[in-house]
Amino acid sequence: MANLEVRAICVFCGASTGSDPLYARAARELGTLMATQGITLVYGGGNAGIMGTIANAALKAGGEVIGVIPDYLVEREHGHREVTRLDIVDSMHERKRRMFDLSDGFLSLPGGVGTLEETFEVITWKQLGMHAKPIVILNTKGYWTKLDEMIEATIEHEFAAPPTRELYSLADTPKEALDRLRAMGTSAAPSSSARL
Ligand code: AMP
């Protein structure tokens, strides 16, 4: 299968920096790599935590960065005023829809419940055949291993089918994450004509 041409990636990640500087380091590395590879960063539009770290790294390396943020979160999440484009929307739903439409694939970095929610939404949309975009989870320092194990448990207990595993892929490093995202391409074709 030919590699997917990835022009824009939506990155889901924490509005906090987390307990280990490794999380921010991986975010910086990823932002820089995306910029040097000419890949647009689509993200939640904040200038705090891992979100701010990746956006600033991509901008510093000359990359294009599109932030999408609901109006009522501009203050709270420090809406980033130096990004290439900041789309201010009316709701969380519109934010996720806009980020989805702008992106060729999804990459999740360490984060909290917001990151979990965003990641699971694109995984479940894919399971329902609503899209076939690649989803990669950057498992820095094993942060997401428990999530992967939980999904394994859903298969083991027969609440999910084995192909659920193929809806996403785990990567250990930012470079591996980008390589995987390209290689995954649109391998899981939509199984129904469901619409977002
Ligand atoms: P967190 O991982 O909790 O630090 O949150 C990361 C980002 O996810 C923040 O920008 C949150 O505003 C965002 N977020 C949290 N819940 C949702 C939701 N239901 N839909 C869209 N974004 C969300």
mmCIF file with all atom_site columns, C-alpha atoms and ligand atoms in Angstrom:
data_model
loop_
_atom_site.group_PDB
_atom_site.id
_atom_site.type_symbol
_atom_site.label_atom_id
_atom_site.label_alt_id
_atom_site.label_comp_id
_atom_site.label_asym_id
_atom_site.label_entity_id
_atom_site.label_seq_id
_atom_site.pdbx_PDB_ins_code
_atom_site.Cartn_x
_atom_site.Cartn_y
_atom_site.Cartn_z
_atom_site.occupancy
_atom_site.B_iso_or_equiv
_atom_site.pdbx_formal_charge
_atom_site.auth_seq_id
_atom_site.auth_comp_id
_atom_site.auth_asym_id
_atom_site.auth_atom_id
_atom_site.pdbx_PDB_model_num
ATOM   1   C CA  . MET A 1 1   ? 0.000   0.000   0.000  1.00 0.00 ? 1   MET A CA  1
ATOM   2   C CA  . ALA A 1 2   ? 1.298   3.456   -0.869 1.00 0.00 ? 2   ALA A CA  1
ATOM   3   C CA  . ASN A 1 3   ? 2.159   5.737   1.999  1.00 0.00 ? 3   ASN A CA  1
ATOM   4   C CA  . LEU A 1 4   ? -0.437  8.352   2.821  1.00 0.00 ? 4   LEU A CA  1
ATOM   5   C CA  . GLU A 1 5   ? 0.439   11.899  1.899  1.00 0.00 ? 5   GLU A CA  1
ATOM   6   C CA  . VAL A 1 6   ? 0.175   13.696  5.203  1.00 0.00 ? 6   VAL A CA  1
ATOM   7   C CA  . ARG A 1 7   ? -0.190  17.454  4.901  1.00 0.00 ? 7   ARG A CA  1
ATOM   8   C CA  . ALA A 1 8   ? -1.845  18.238  8.221  1.00 0.00 ? 8   ALA A CA  1
ATOM   9   C CA  . ILE A 1 9   ? -1.972  16.349  11.498 1.00 0.00 ? 9   ILE A CA  1
ATOM   10  C CA  . CYS A 1 10  ? -4.290  17.026  14.400 1.00 0.00 ? 10  CYS A CA  1
ATOM   11  C CA  . VAL A 1 11  ? -2.418  16.632  17.689 1.00 0.00 ? 11  VAL A CA  1
ATOM   12  C CA  . PHE A 1 12  ? -4.425  15.986  20.848 1.00 0.00 ? 12  PHE A CA  1
ATOM   13  C CA  . CYS A 1 13  ? -2.454  16.677  24.028 1.00 0.00 ? 13  CYS A CA  1
ATOM   14  C CA  . GLY A 1 14  ? -2.583  18.024  27.552 1.00 0.00 ? 14  GLY A CA  1
ATOM   15  C CA  . ALA A 1 15  ? -3.203  21.611  28.573 1.00 0.00 ? 15  ALA A CA  1
ATOM   16  C CA  . SER A 1 16  ? -0.749  20.807  31.404 1.00 0.00 ? 16  SER A CA  1
ATOM   17  C CA  . THR A 1 17  ? 2.921   19.852  31.159 1.00 0.00 ? 17  THR A CA  1
ATOM   18  C CA  . GLY A 1 18  ? 2.750   16.667  33.240 1.00 0.00 ? 18  GLY A CA  1
ATOM   19  C CA  . SER A 1 19  ? 5.103   15.319  35.886 1.00 0.00 ? 19  SER A CA  1
ATOM   20  C CA  . ASP A 1 20  ? 8.130   14.545  33.724 1.00 0.00 ? 20  ASP A CA  1
ATOM   21  C CA  . PRO A 1 21  ? 10.060  16.938  31.437 1.00 0.00 ? 21  PRO A CA  1
ATOM   22  C CA  . LEU A 1 22  ? 10.233  14.085  28.925 1.00 0.00 ? 22  LEU A CA  1
ATOM   23  C CA  . TYR A 1 23  ? 6.622   14.808  27.898 1.00 0.00 ? 23  TYR A CA  1
ATOM   24  C CA  . ALA A 1 24  ? 7.424   18.394  26.885 1.00 0.00 ? 24  ALA A CA  1
ATOM   25  C CA  . ARG A 1 25  ? 10.657  17.265  25.254 1.00 0.00 ? 25  ARG A CA  1
ATOM   26  C CA  . ALA A 1 26  ? 8.786   14.805  23.036 1.00 0.00 ? 26  ALA A CA  1
ATOM   27  C CA  . ALA A 1 27  ? 6.241   17.516  22.169 1.00 0.00 ? 27  ALA A CA  1
ATOM   28  C CA  . ARG A 1 28  ? 9.056   19.903  21.156 1.00 0.00 ? 28  ARG A CA  1
ATOM   29  C CA  . GLU A 1 29  ? 10.690  17.202  19.057 1.00 0.00 ? 29  GLU A CA  1
ATOM   30  C CA  . LEU A 1 30  ? 7.423   16.374  17.327 1.00 0.00 ? 30  LEU A CA  1
ATOM   31  C CA  . GLY A 1 31  ? 6.570   20.041  16.626 1.00 0.00 ? 31  GLY A CA  1
ATOM   32  C CA  . THR A 1 32  ? 10.015  20.613  15.130 1.00 0.00 ? 32  THR A CA  1
ATOM   33  C CA  . LEU A 1 33  ? 9.862   17.436  13.029 1.00 0.00 ? 33  LEU A CA  1
ATOM   34  C CA  . MET A 1 34  ? 6.417   18.303  11.679 1.00 0.00 ? 34  MET A CA  1
ATOM   35  C CA  . ALA A 1 35  ? 7.581   21.784  10.690 1.00 0.00 ? 35  ALA A CA  1
ATOM   36  C CA  . THR A 1 36  ? 10.725  20.522  8.958  1.00 0.00 ? 36  THR A CA  1
ATOM   37  C CA  . GLN A 1 37  ? 8.673   17.907  7.100  1.00 0.00 ? 37  GLN A CA  1
ATOM   38  C CA  . GLY A 1 38  ? 6.220   20.597  5.955  1.00 0.00 ? 38  GLY A CA  1
ATOM   39  C CA  . ILE A 1 39  ? 3.300   19.154  7.941  1.00 0.00 ? 39  ILE A CA  1
ATOM   40  C CA  . THR A 1 40  ? 0.727   21.605  9.319  1.00 0.00 ? 40  THR A CA  1
ATOM   41  C CA  . LEU A 1 41  ? -0.050  21.277  13.034 1.00 0.00 ? 41  LEU A CA  1
ATOM   42  C CA  . VAL A 1 42  ? -3.749  21.422  13.862 1.00 0.00 ? 42  VAL A CA  1
ATOM   43  C CA  . TYR A 1 43  ? -4.397  21.600  17.606 1.00 0.00 ? 43  TYR A CA  1
ATOM   44  C CA  . GLY A 1 44  ? -6.598  23.037  20.356 1.00 0.00 ? 44  GLY A CA  1
ATOM   45  C CA  . GLY A 1 45  ? -5.206  26.561  20.079 1.00 0.00 ? 45  GLY A CA  1
ATOM   46  C CA  . GLY A 1 46  ? -3.878  27.022  23.613 1.00 0.00 ? 46  GLY A CA  1
ATOM   47  C CA  . ASN A 1 47  ? -0.528  28.404  24.763 1.00 0.00 ? 47  ASN A CA  1
ATOM   48  C CA  . ALA A 1 48  ? -0.235  26.363  27.954 1.00 0.00 ? 48  ALA A CA  1
ATOM   49  C CA  . GLY A 1 49  ? 1.071   22.918  28.815 1.00 0.00 ? 49  GLY A CA  1
ATOM   50  C CA  . ILE A 1 50  ? 2.045   20.419  26.137 1.00 0.00 ? 50  ILE A CA  1
ATOM   51  C CA  . MET A 1 51  ? -0.312  22.241  23.743 1.00 0.00 ? 51  MET A CA  1
ATOM   52  C CA  . GLY A 1 52  ? 1.717   25.429  23.980 1.00 0.00 ? 52  GLY A CA  1
ATOM   53  C CA  . THR A 1 53  ? 4.999   23.522  23.836 1.00 0.00 ? 53  THR A CA  1
ATOM   54  C CA  . ILE A 1 54  ? 4.263   21.773  20.543 1.00 0.00 ? 54  ILE A CA  1
ATOM   55  C CA  . ALA A 1 55  ? 2.795   24.895  18.929 1.00 0.00 ? 55  ALA A CA  1
ATOM   56  C CA  . ASN A 1 56  ? 5.803   27.033  19.878 1.00 0.00 ? 56  ASN A CA  1
ATOM   57  C CA  . ALA A 1 57  ? 8.275   24.394  18.686 1.00 0.00 ? 57  ALA A CA  1
ATOM   58  C CA  . ALA A 1 58  ? 6.516   24.108  15.302 1.00 0.00 ? 58  ALA A CA  1
ATOM   59  C CA  . LEU A 1 59  ? 6.363   27.910  14.909 1.00 0.00 ? 59  LEU A CA  1
ATOM   60  C CA  . LYS A 1 60  ? 10.017  28.303  15.867 1.00 0.00 ? 60  LYS A CA  1
ATOM   61  C CA  . ALA A 1 61  ? 10.979  25.790  13.168 1.00 0.00 ? 61  ALA A CA  1
ATOM   62  C CA  . GLY A 1 62  ? 8.966   27.750  10.581 1.00 0.00 ? 62  GLY A CA  1
ATOM   63  C CA  . GLY A 1 63  ? 5.931   25.453  10.509 1.00 0.00 ? 63  GLY A CA  1
ATOM   64  C CA  . GLU A 1 64  ? 2.279   26.254  9.891  1.00 0.00 ? 64  GLU A CA  1
ATOM   65  C CA  . VAL A 1 65  ? 0.107   26.018  13.013 1.00 0.00 ? 65  VAL A CA  1
ATOM   66  C CA  . ILE A 1 66  ? -3.690  26.182  13.079 1.00 0.00 ? 66  ILE A CA  1
ATOM   67  C CA  . GLY A 1 67  ? -5.361  26.457  16.494 1.00 0.00 ? 67  GLY A CA  1
ATOM   68  C CA  . VAL A 1 68  ? -9.065  25.817  17.019 1.00 0.00 ? 68  VAL A CA  1
ATOM   69  C CA  . ILE A 1 69  ? -10.524 27.053  20.298 1.00 0.00 ? 69  ILE A CA  1
ATOM   70  C CA  . PRO A 1 70  ? -14.019 27.771  21.618 1.00 0.00 ? 70  PRO A CA  1
ATOM   71  C CA  . ASP A 1 71  ? -14.556 31.455  22.502 1.00 0.00 ? 71  ASP A CA  1
ATOM   72  C CA  . TYR A 1 72  ? -15.219 30.682  26.161 1.00 0.00 ? 72  TYR A CA  1
ATOM   73  C CA  . LEU A 1 73  ? -11.837 28.923  26.524 1.00 0.00 ? 73  LEU A CA  1
ATOM   74  C CA  . VAL A 1 74  ? -9.671  31.650  24.996 1.00 0.00 ? 74  VAL A CA  1
ATOM   75  C CA  . GLU A 1 75  ? -8.819  33.114  28.419 1.00 0.00 ? 75  GLU A CA  1
ATOM   76  C CA  . ARG A 1 76  ? -8.698  29.867  30.384 1.00 0.00 ? 76  ARG A CA  1
ATOM   77  C CA  . GLU A 1 77  ? -6.512  27.975  27.925 1.00 0.00 ? 77  GLU A CA  1
ATOM   78  C CA  . HIS A 1 78  ? -4.396  31.017  26.971 1.00 0.00 ? 78  HIS A CA  1
ATOM   79  C CA  . GLY A 1 79  ? -5.513  31.211  23.323 1.00 0.00 ? 79  GLY A CA  1
ATOM   80  C CA  . HIS A 1 80  ? -2.284  31.415  21.294 1.00 0.00 ? 80  HIS A CA  1
ATOM   81  C CA  . ARG A 1 81  ? -2.073  34.733  19.446 1.00 0.00 ? 81  ARG A CA  1
ATOM   82  C CA  . GLU A 1 82  ? 1.073   33.990  17.445 1.00 0.00 ? 82  GLU A CA  1
ATOM   83  C CA  . VAL A 1 83  ? -0.138  30.917  15.557 1.00 0.00 ? 83  VAL A CA  1
ATOM   84  C CA  . THR A 1 84  ? -0.513  31.040  11.778 1.00 0.00 ? 84  THR A CA  1
ATOM   85  C CA  . ARG A 1 85  ? -4.295  30.933  12.182 1.00 0.00 ? 85  ARG A CA  1
ATOM   86  C CA  . LEU A 1 86  ? -6.510  30.839  15.272 1.00 0.00 ? 86  LEU A CA  1
ATOM   87  C CA  . ASP A 1 87  ? -10.067 29.692  14.559 1.00 0.00 ? 87  ASP A CA  1
ATOM   88  C CA  . ILE A 1 88  ? -12.384 30.791  17.366 1.00 0.00 ? 88  ILE A CA  1
ATOM   89  C CA  . VAL A 1 89  ? -15.495 28.613  17.359 1.00 0.00 ? 89  VAL A CA  1
ATOM   90  C CA  . ASP A 1 90  ? -18.730 28.436  19.370 1.00 0.00 ? 90  ASP A CA  1
ATOM   91  C CA  . SER A 1 91  ? -18.513 25.036  21.028 1.00 0.00 ? 91  SER A CA  1
ATOM   92  C CA  . MET A 1 92  ? -16.399 21.982  21.850 1.00 0.00 ? 92  MET A CA  1
ATOM   93  C CA  . HIS A 1 93  ? -18.291 20.056  19.196 1.00 0.00 ? 93  HIS A CA  1
ATOM   94  C CA  . GLU A 1 94  ? -17.453 22.631  16.554 1.00 0.00 ? 94  GLU A CA  1
ATOM   95  C CA  . ARG A 1 95  ? -13.815 22.590  17.712 1.00 0.00 ? 95  ARG A CA  1
ATOM   96  C CA  . LYS A 1 96  ? -13.525 18.826  17.250 1.00 0.00 ? 96  LYS A CA  1
ATOM   97  C CA  . ARG A 1 97  ? -15.372 18.882  13.945 1.00 0.00 ? 97  ARG A CA  1
ATOM   98  C CA  . ARG A 1 98  ? -13.128 21.671  12.590 1.00 0.00 ? 98  ARG A CA  1
ATOM   99  C CA  . MET A 1 99  ? -9.962  19.909  13.760 1.00 0.00 ? 99  MET A CA  1
ATOM   100 C CA  . PHE A 1 100 ? -11.196 16.685  12.155 1.00 0.00 ? 100 PHE A CA  1
ATOM   101 C CA  . ASP A 1 101 ? -11.954 18.361  8.820  1.00 0.00 ? 101 ASP A CA  1
ATOM   102 C CA  . LEU A 1 102 ? -8.568  20.122  8.653  1.00 0.00 ? 102 LEU A CA  1
ATOM   103 C CA  . SER A 1 103 ? -6.485  16.974  9.286  1.00 0.00 ? 103 SER A CA  1
ATOM   104 C CA  . ASP A 1 104 ? -5.230  13.926  7.408  1.00 0.00 ? 104 ASP A CA  1
ATOM   105 C CA  . GLY A 1 105 ? -4.537  11.992  10.625 1.00 0.00 ? 105 GLY A CA  1
ATOM   106 C CA  . PHE A 1 106 ? -4.463  12.172  14.422 1.00 0.00 ? 106 PHE A CA  1
ATOM   107 C CA  . LEU A 1 107 ? -1.680  11.934  16.918 1.00 0.00 ? 107 LEU A CA  1
ATOM   108 C CA  . SER A 1 108 ? -2.222  11.820  20.687 1.00 0.00 ? 108 SER A CA  1
ATOM   109 C CA  . LEU A 1 109 ? 0.449   12.884  23.150 1.00 0.00 ? 109 LEU A CA  1
ATOM   110 C CA  . PRO A 1 110 ? 0.213   12.532  26.924 1.00 0.00 ? 110 PRO A CA  1
ATOM   111 C CA  . GLY A 1 111 ? -2.681  14.483  28.399 1.00 0.00 ? 111 GLY A CA  1
ATOM   112 C CA  . GLY A 1 112 ? -5.637  14.336  30.749 1.00 0.00 ? 112 GLY A CA  1
ATOM   113 C CA  . VAL A 1 113 ? -9.315  13.517  30.347 1.00 0.00 ? 113 VAL A CA  1
ATOM   114 C CA  . GLY A 1 114 ? -9.700  16.070  27.536 1.00 0.00 ? 114 GLY A CA  1
ATOM   115 C CA  . THR A 1 115 ? -7.041  14.256  25.512 1.00 0.00 ? 115 THR A CA  1
ATOM   116 C CA  . LEU A 1 116 ? -8.651  10.913  26.333 1.00 0.00 ? 116 LEU A CA  1
ATOM   117 C CA  . GLU A 1 117 ? -12.040 12.141  25.168 1.00 0.00 ? 117 GLU A CA  1
ATOM   118 C CA  . GLU A 1 118 ? -10.686 13.519  21.897 1.00 0.00 ? 118 GLU A CA  1
ATOM   119 C CA  . THR A 1 119 ? -8.667  10.364  21.197 1.00 0.00 ? 119 THR A CA  1
ATOM   120 C CA  . PHE A 1 120 ? -11.552 8.019   21.906 1.00 0.00 ? 120 PHE A CA  1
ATOM   121 C CA  . GLU A 1 121 ? -13.885 10.041  19.762 1.00 0.00 ? 121 GLU A CA  1
ATOM   122 C CA  . VAL A 1 122 ? -11.747 9.626   16.637 1.00 0.00 ? 122 VAL A CA  1
ATOM   123 C CA  . ILE A 1 123 ? -11.182 5.924   17.462 1.00 0.00 ? 123 ILE A CA  1
ATOM   124 C CA  . THR A 1 124 ? -14.909 5.277   17.884 1.00 0.00 ? 124 THR A CA  1
ATOM   125 C CA  . TRP A 1 125 ? -15.785 7.279   14.762 1.00 0.00 ? 125 TRP A CA  1
ATOM   126 C CA  . LYS A 1 126 ? -13.327 5.068   12.885 1.00 0.00 ? 126 LYS A CA  1
ATOM   127 C CA  . GLN A 1 127 ? -14.824 1.922   14.395 1.00 0.00 ? 127 GLN A CA  1
ATOM   128 C CA  . LEU A 1 128 ? -18.217 3.035   13.100 1.00 0.00 ? 128 LEU A CA  1
ATOM   129 C CA  . GLY A 1 129 ? -16.803 3.504   9.611  1.00 0.00 ? 129 GLY A CA  1
ATOM   130 C CA  . MET A 1 130 ? -17.249 7.269   9.693  1.00 0.00 ? 130 MET A CA  1
ATOM   131 C CA  . HIS A 1 131 ? -13.651 7.883   8.584  1.00 0.00 ? 131 HIS A CA  1
ATOM   132 C CA  . ALA A 1 132 ? -10.468 5.978   7.745  1.00 0.00 ? 132 ALA A CA  1
ATOM   133 C CA  . LYS A 1 133 ? -7.789  8.463   8.853  1.00 0.00 ? 133 LYS A CA  1
ATOM   134 C CA  . PRO A 1 134 ? -4.745  7.099   10.700 1.00 0.00 ? 134 PRO A CA  1
ATOM   135 C CA  . ILE A 1 135 ? -4.571  7.443   14.490 1.00 0.00 ? 135 ILE A CA  1
ATOM   136 C CA  . VAL A 1 136 ? -1.253  7.148   16.323 1.00 0.00 ? 136 VAL A CA  1
ATOM   137 C CA  . ILE A 1 137 ? -0.691  7.366   20.073 1.00 0.00 ? 137 ILE A CA  1
ATOM   138 C CA  . LEU A 1 138 ? 2.737   8.571   21.174 1.00 0.00 ? 138 LEU A CA  1
ATOM   139 C CA  . ASN A 1 139 ? 3.499   6.386   24.166 1.00 0.00 ? 139 ASN A CA  1
ATOM   140 C CA  . THR A 1 140 ? 6.217   8.551   25.744 1.00 0.00 ? 140 THR A CA  1
ATOM   141 C CA  . LYS A 1 141 ? 7.661   6.798   28.793 1.00 0.00 ? 141 LYS A CA  1
ATOM   142 C CA  . GLY A 1 142 ? 4.847   4.232   28.581 1.00 0.00 ? 142 GLY A CA  1
ATOM   143 C CA  . TYR A 1 143 ? 2.242   6.852   29.503 1.00 0.00 ? 143 TYR A CA  1
ATOM   144 C CA  . TRP A 1 144 ? -0.500  5.243   27.362 1.00 0.00 ? 144 TRP A CA  1
ATOM   145 C CA  . THR A 1 145 ? 0.323   1.578   28.033 1.00 0.00 ? 145 THR A CA  1
ATOM   146 C CA  . LYS A 1 146 ? -2.596  1.260   30.479 1.00 0.00 ? 146 LYS A CA  1
ATOM   147 C CA  . LEU A 1 147 ? -4.973  2.623   27.857 1.00 0.00 ? 147 LEU A CA  1
ATOM   148 C CA  . ASP A 1 148 ? -3.726  0.031   25.362 1.00 0.00 ? 148 ASP A CA  1
ATOM   149 C CA  . GLU A 1 149 ? -4.172  -2.670  28.016 1.00 0.00 ? 149 GLU A CA  1
ATOM   150 C CA  . MET A 1 150 ? -7.721  -1.478  28.699 1.00 0.00 ? 150 MET A CA  1
ATOM   151 C CA  . ILE A 1 151 ? -8.547  -1.807  25.016 1.00 0.00 ? 151 ILE A CA  1
ATOM   152 C CA  . GLU A 1 152 ? -6.982  -5.309  25.034 1.00 0.00 ? 152 GLU A CA  1
ATOM   153 C CA  . ALA A 1 153 ? -9.279  -6.124  27.982 1.00 0.00 ? 153 ALA A CA  1
ATOM   154 C CA  . THR A 1 154 ? -12.350 -5.045  26.010 1.00 0.00 ? 154 THR A CA  1
ATOM   155 C CA  . ILE A 1 155 ? -11.315 -7.565  23.319 1.00 0.00 ? 155 ILE A CA  1
ATOM   156 C CA  . GLU A 1 156 ? -10.448 -10.296 25.826 1.00 0.00 ? 156 GLU A CA  1
ATOM   157 C CA  . HIS A 1 157 ? -13.856 -9.937  27.493 1.00 0.00 ? 157 HIS A CA  1
ATOM   158 C CA  . GLU A 1 158 ? -15.567 -9.891  24.083 1.00 0.00 ? 158 GLU A CA  1
ATOM   159 C CA  . PHE A 1 159 ? -16.962 -6.391  24.353 1.00 0.00 ? 159 PHE A CA  1
ATOM   160 C CA  . ALA A 1 160 ? -14.921 -5.462  21.277 1.00 0.00 ? 160 ALA A CA  1
ATOM   161 C CA  . ALA A 1 161 ? -13.819 -7.400  18.205 1.00 0.00 ? 161 ALA A CA  1
ATOM   162 C CA  . PRO A 1 162 ? -10.110 -8.126  17.529 1.00 0.00 ? 162 PRO A CA  1
ATOM   163 C CA  . PRO A 1 163 ? -9.932  -5.615  14.595 1.00 0.00 ? 163 PRO A CA  1
ATOM   164 C CA  . THR A 1 164 ? -10.416 -2.882  17.218 1.00 0.00 ? 164 THR A CA  1
ATOM   165 C CA  . ARG A 1 165 ? -6.641  -3.174  17.713 1.00 0.00 ? 165 ARG A CA  1
ATOM   166 C CA  . GLU A 1 166 ? -6.057  -2.006  14.166 1.00 0.00 ? 166 GLU A CA  1
ATOM   167 C CA  . LEU A 1 167 ? -7.950  1.256   14.610 1.00 0.00 ? 167 LEU A CA  1
ATOM   168 C CA  . TYR A 1 168 ? -4.873  2.919   16.128 1.00 0.00 ? 168 TYR A CA  1
ATOM   169 C CA  . SER A 1 169 ? -1.176  2.342   16.545 1.00 0.00 ? 169 SER A CA  1
ATOM   170 C CA  . LEU A 1 170 ? 1.281   3.066   19.371 1.00 0.00 ? 170 LEU A CA  1
ATOM   171 C CA  . ALA A 1 171 ? 4.694   4.663   18.803 1.00 0.00 ? 171 ALA A CA  1
ATOM   172 C CA  . ASP A 1 172 ? 7.607   5.232   21.175 1.00 0.00 ? 172 ASP A CA  1
ATOM   173 C CA  . THR A 1 173 ? 9.222   8.280   19.580 1.00 0.00 ? 173 THR A CA  1
ATOM   174 C CA  . PRO A 1 174 ? 8.001   11.320  17.609 1.00 0.00 ? 174 PRO A CA  1
ATOM   175 C CA  . LYS A 1 175 ? 9.847   10.129  14.480 1.00 0.00 ? 175 LYS A CA  1
ATOM   176 C CA  . GLU A 1 176 ? 8.298   6.674   14.747 1.00 0.00 ? 176 GLU A CA  1
ATOM   177 C CA  . ALA A 1 177 ? 4.876   8.289   15.288 1.00 0.00 ? 177 ALA A CA  1
ATOM   178 C CA  . LEU A 1 178 ? 5.119   10.259  12.029 1.00 0.00 ? 178 LEU A CA  1
ATOM   179 C CA  . ASP A 1 179 ? 6.459   7.257   10.099 1.00 0.00 ? 179 ASP A CA  1
ATOM   180 C CA  . ARG A 1 180 ? 3.654   5.081   11.443 1.00 0.00 ? 180 ARG A CA  1
ATOM   181 C CA  . LEU A 1 181 ? 0.997   7.617   10.675 1.00 0.00 ? 181 LEU A CA  1
ATOM   182 C CA  . ARG A 1 182 ? 2.123   7.734   7.052  1.00 0.00 ? 182 ARG A CA  1
ATOM   183 C CA  . ALA A 1 183 ? 2.407   3.948   6.834  1.00 0.00 ? 183 ALA A CA  1
ATOM   184 C CA  . MET A 1 184 ? -1.063  3.384   8.328  1.00 0.00 ? 184 MET A CA  1
ATOM   185 C CA  . GLY A 1 185 ? -2.527  5.429   5.525  1.00 0.00 ? 185 GLY A CA  1
ATOM   186 C CA  . THR A 1 186 ? -6.155  4.652   5.012  1.00 0.00 ? 186 THR A CA  1
ATOM   187 C CA  . SER A 1 187 ? -5.747  0.921   5.699  1.00 0.00 ? 187 SER A CA  1
ATOM   188 C CA  . ALA A 1 188 ? -8.983  0.629   7.663  1.00 0.00 ? 188 ALA A CA  1
ATOM   189 C CA  . ALA A 1 189 ? -11.532 1.575   5.043  1.00 0.00 ? 189 ALA A CA  1
ATOM   190 C CA  . PRO A 1 190 ? -14.898 2.782   6.311  1.00 0.00 ? 190 PRO A CA  1
ATOM   191 C CA  . SER A 1 191 ? -17.145 -0.221  6.896  1.00 0.00 ? 191 SER A CA  1
ATOM   192 C CA  . SER A 1 192 ? -20.392 1.660   6.472  1.00 0.00 ? 192 SER A CA  1
ATOM   193 C CA  . SER A 1 193 ? -21.727 4.780   4.856  1.00 0.00 ? 193 SER A CA  1
ATOM   194 C CA  . ALA A 1 194 ? -22.160 6.459   8.209  1.00 0.00 ? 194 ALA A CA  1
ATOM   195 C CA  . ARG A 1 195 ? -21.548 10.209  8.242  1.00 0.00 ? 195 ARG A CA  1
ATOM   196 C CA  . LEU A 1 196 ? -20.021 12.416  10.934 1.00 0.00 ? 196 LEU A CA  1
HETATM 197 P P1  . AMP B 2 .   ? -6.540  17.813  28.967 1.00 0.00 ? 1   AMP B P1  1
HETATM 198 O O1  . AMP B 2 .   ? -6.017  16.580  28.298 1.00 0.00 ? 1   AMP B O1  1
HETATM 199 O O2  . AMP B 2 .   ? -7.614  17.507  29.979 1.00 0.00 ? 1   AMP B O2  1
HETATM 200 O O3  . AMP B 2 .   ? -5.461  18.698  29.495 1.00 0.00 ? 1   AMP B O3  1
HETATM 201 O O4  . AMP B 2 .   ? -7.295  18.620  27.824 1.00 0.00 ? 1   AMP B O4  1
HETATM 202 C C1  . AMP B 2 .   ? -6.684  18.831  26.592 1.00 0.00 ? 1   AMP B C1  1
HETATM 203 C C2  . AMP B 2 .   ? -7.577  19.649  25.708 1.00 0.00 ? 1   AMP B C2  1
HETATM 204 O O5  . AMP B 2 .   ? -8.782  18.924  25.479 1.00 0.00 ? 1   AMP B O5  1
HETATM 205 C C3  . AMP B 2 .   ? -7.996  20.996  26.289 1.00 0.00 ? 1   AMP B C3  1
HETATM 206 O O6  . AMP B 2 .   ? -7.811  21.973  25.267 1.00 0.00 ? 1   AMP B O6  1
HETATM 207 C C4  . AMP B 2 .   ? -9.459  20.814  26.562 1.00 0.00 ? 1   AMP B C4  1
HETATM 208 O O7  . AMP B 2 .   ? -10.193 22.015  26.381 1.00 0.00 ? 1   AMP B O7  1
HETATM 209 C C5  . AMP B 2 .   ? -9.854  19.833  25.500 1.00 0.00 ? 1   AMP B C5  1
HETATM 210 N N1  . AMP B 2 .   ? -11.109 19.137  25.808 1.00 0.00 ? 1   AMP B N1  1
HETATM 211 C C6  . AMP B 2 .   ? -11.554 18.680  26.997 1.00 0.00 ? 1   AMP B C6  1
HETATM 212 N N2  . AMP B 2 .   ? -12.766 18.103  26.880 1.00 0.00 ? 1   AMP B N2  1
HETATM 213 C C7  . AMP B 2 .   ? -13.109 18.212  25.569 1.00 0.00 ? 1   AMP B C7  1
HETATM 214 C C8  . AMP B 2 .   ? -14.246 17.846  24.803 1.00 0.00 ? 1   AMP B C8  1
HETATM 215 N N3  . AMP B 2 .   ? -15.296 17.222  25.331 1.00 0.00 ? 1   AMP B N3  1
HETATM 216 N N4  . AMP B 2 .   ? -14.218 18.130  23.495 1.00 0.00 ? 1   AMP B N4  1
HETATM 217 C C9  . AMP B 2 .   ? -13.163 18.784  22.933 1.00 0.00 ? 1   AMP B C9  1
HETATM 218 N N5  . AMP B 2 .   ? -12.084 19.149  23.596 1.00 0.00 ? 1   AMP B N5  1
HETATM 219 C C10 . AMP B 2 .   ? -12.043 18.887  24.889 1.00 0.00 ? 1   AMP B C10 1
#
